[in-house]
Amino acid sequence: MKIRFCGNNKGVKKIGARLKEEFPELDIKRKDCMKKCGVCKREPFALVDGLLVTAEEGEDLYQRIVAHLR
């Protein structure tokens, strides 16, 4: 499973590190910019196998990403 984070998105660095630690088999990368600036300004987000996953806070985003793993 591929998970991509925008390097400009607030708080996703910690989420990415936590996911890498707990799920080392995942393909997790942080890109400089993912061209999702409207979403990026408003809330934490990630692309999970190309699907946009958003949340109001970092912990919620983490939980939503983990839910996609199951």
Tab-separated table of C-alpha atoms in Angstrom:
chain	number	residue	atom	x	y	z
A	1	MET	CA	0.000	0.000	0.000
A	2	LYS	CA	1.299	3.462	-0.944
A	3	ILE	CA	0.850	6.408	1.389
A	4	ARG	CA	1.928	9.881	0.319
A	5	PHE	CA	2.130	13.008	2.449
A	6	CYS	CA	2.720	16.625	1.433
A	7	GLY	CA	5.801	18.129	3.068
A	8	ASN	CA	3.945	21.436	3.450
A	9	ASN	CA	1.022	19.895	5.341
A	10	LYS	CA	1.046	20.651	9.056
A	11	GLY	CA	1.584	17.715	11.402
A	12	VAL	CA	1.975	14.911	8.879
A	13	LYS	CA	5.671	14.349	9.602
A	14	LYS	CA	4.781	12.778	12.968
A	15	ILE	CA	2.009	10.700	11.418
A	16	GLY	CA	4.350	9.371	8.734
A	17	ALA	CA	7.013	8.474	11.296
A	18	ARG	CA	4.459	6.694	13.485
A	19	LEU	CA	3.096	4.715	10.543
A	20	LYS	CA	6.619	3.707	9.449
A	21	GLU	CA	7.377	2.478	12.948
A	22	GLU	CA	4.141	0.517	13.385
A	23	PHE	CA	3.757	-0.695	9.780
A	24	PRO	CA	7.270	-0.996	8.271
A	25	GLU	CA	5.943	-2.856	5.223
A	26	LEU	CA	4.106	0.250	3.931
A	27	ASP	CA	5.494	2.392	1.112
A	28	ILE	CA	5.397	5.806	2.832
A	29	LYS	CA	6.864	8.947	1.286
A	30	ARG	CA	6.685	12.668	1.906
A	31	LYS	CA	6.669	14.813	-1.229
A	32	ASP	CA	7.654	18.492	-1.411
A	33	CYS	CA	4.242	19.480	-2.788
A	34	MET	CA	1.324	17.332	-3.890
A	35	LYS	CA	-0.658	20.098	-5.658
A	36	LYS	CA	-3.553	19.799	-3.185
A	37	CYS	CA	-3.049	23.314	-1.776
A	38	GLY	CA	-6.730	23.967	-0.983
A	39	VAL	CA	-6.956	20.873	1.199
A	40	CYS	CA	-3.411	21.303	2.513
A	41	LYS	CA	-4.215	24.748	3.968
A	42	ARG	CA	-7.335	23.502	5.766
A	43	GLU	CA	-6.530	20.104	7.242
A	44	PRO	CA	-4.105	17.179	7.476
A	45	PHE	CA	-4.349	14.808	4.515
A	46	ALA	CA	-2.694	11.869	2.816
A	47	LEU	CA	-3.104	9.923	-0.386
A	48	VAL	CA	-3.651	6.253	0.412
A	49	ASP	CA	-3.288	4.243	-2.802
A	50	GLY	CA	-4.397	7.388	-4.653
A	51	LEU	CA	-7.455	7.993	-2.440
A	52	LEU	CA	-7.553	11.366	-0.667
A	53	VAL	CA	-7.940	10.851	3.096
A	54	THR	CA	-8.501	13.928	5.281
A	55	ALA	CA	-9.238	14.718	8.913
A	56	GLU	CA	-9.566	17.735	11.174
A	57	GLU	CA	-6.618	16.691	13.361
A	58	GLY	CA	-3.495	14.568	12.991
A	59	GLU	CA	-4.628	11.765	15.299
A	60	ASP	CA	-7.896	11.445	13.369
A	61	LEU	CA	-5.950	11.219	10.108
A	62	TYR	CA	-3.747	8.506	11.582
A	63	GLN	CA	-6.839	6.508	12.626
A	64	ARG	CA	-8.440	6.896	9.187
A	65	ILE	CA	-5.275	5.714	7.443
A	66	VAL	CA	-5.041	2.687	9.747
A	67	ALA	CA	-8.702	1.898	8.976
A	68	HIS	CA	-7.794	1.721	5.264
A	69	LEU	CA	-5.143	-0.876	6.082
A	70	ARG	CA	-7.740	-3.350	7.333
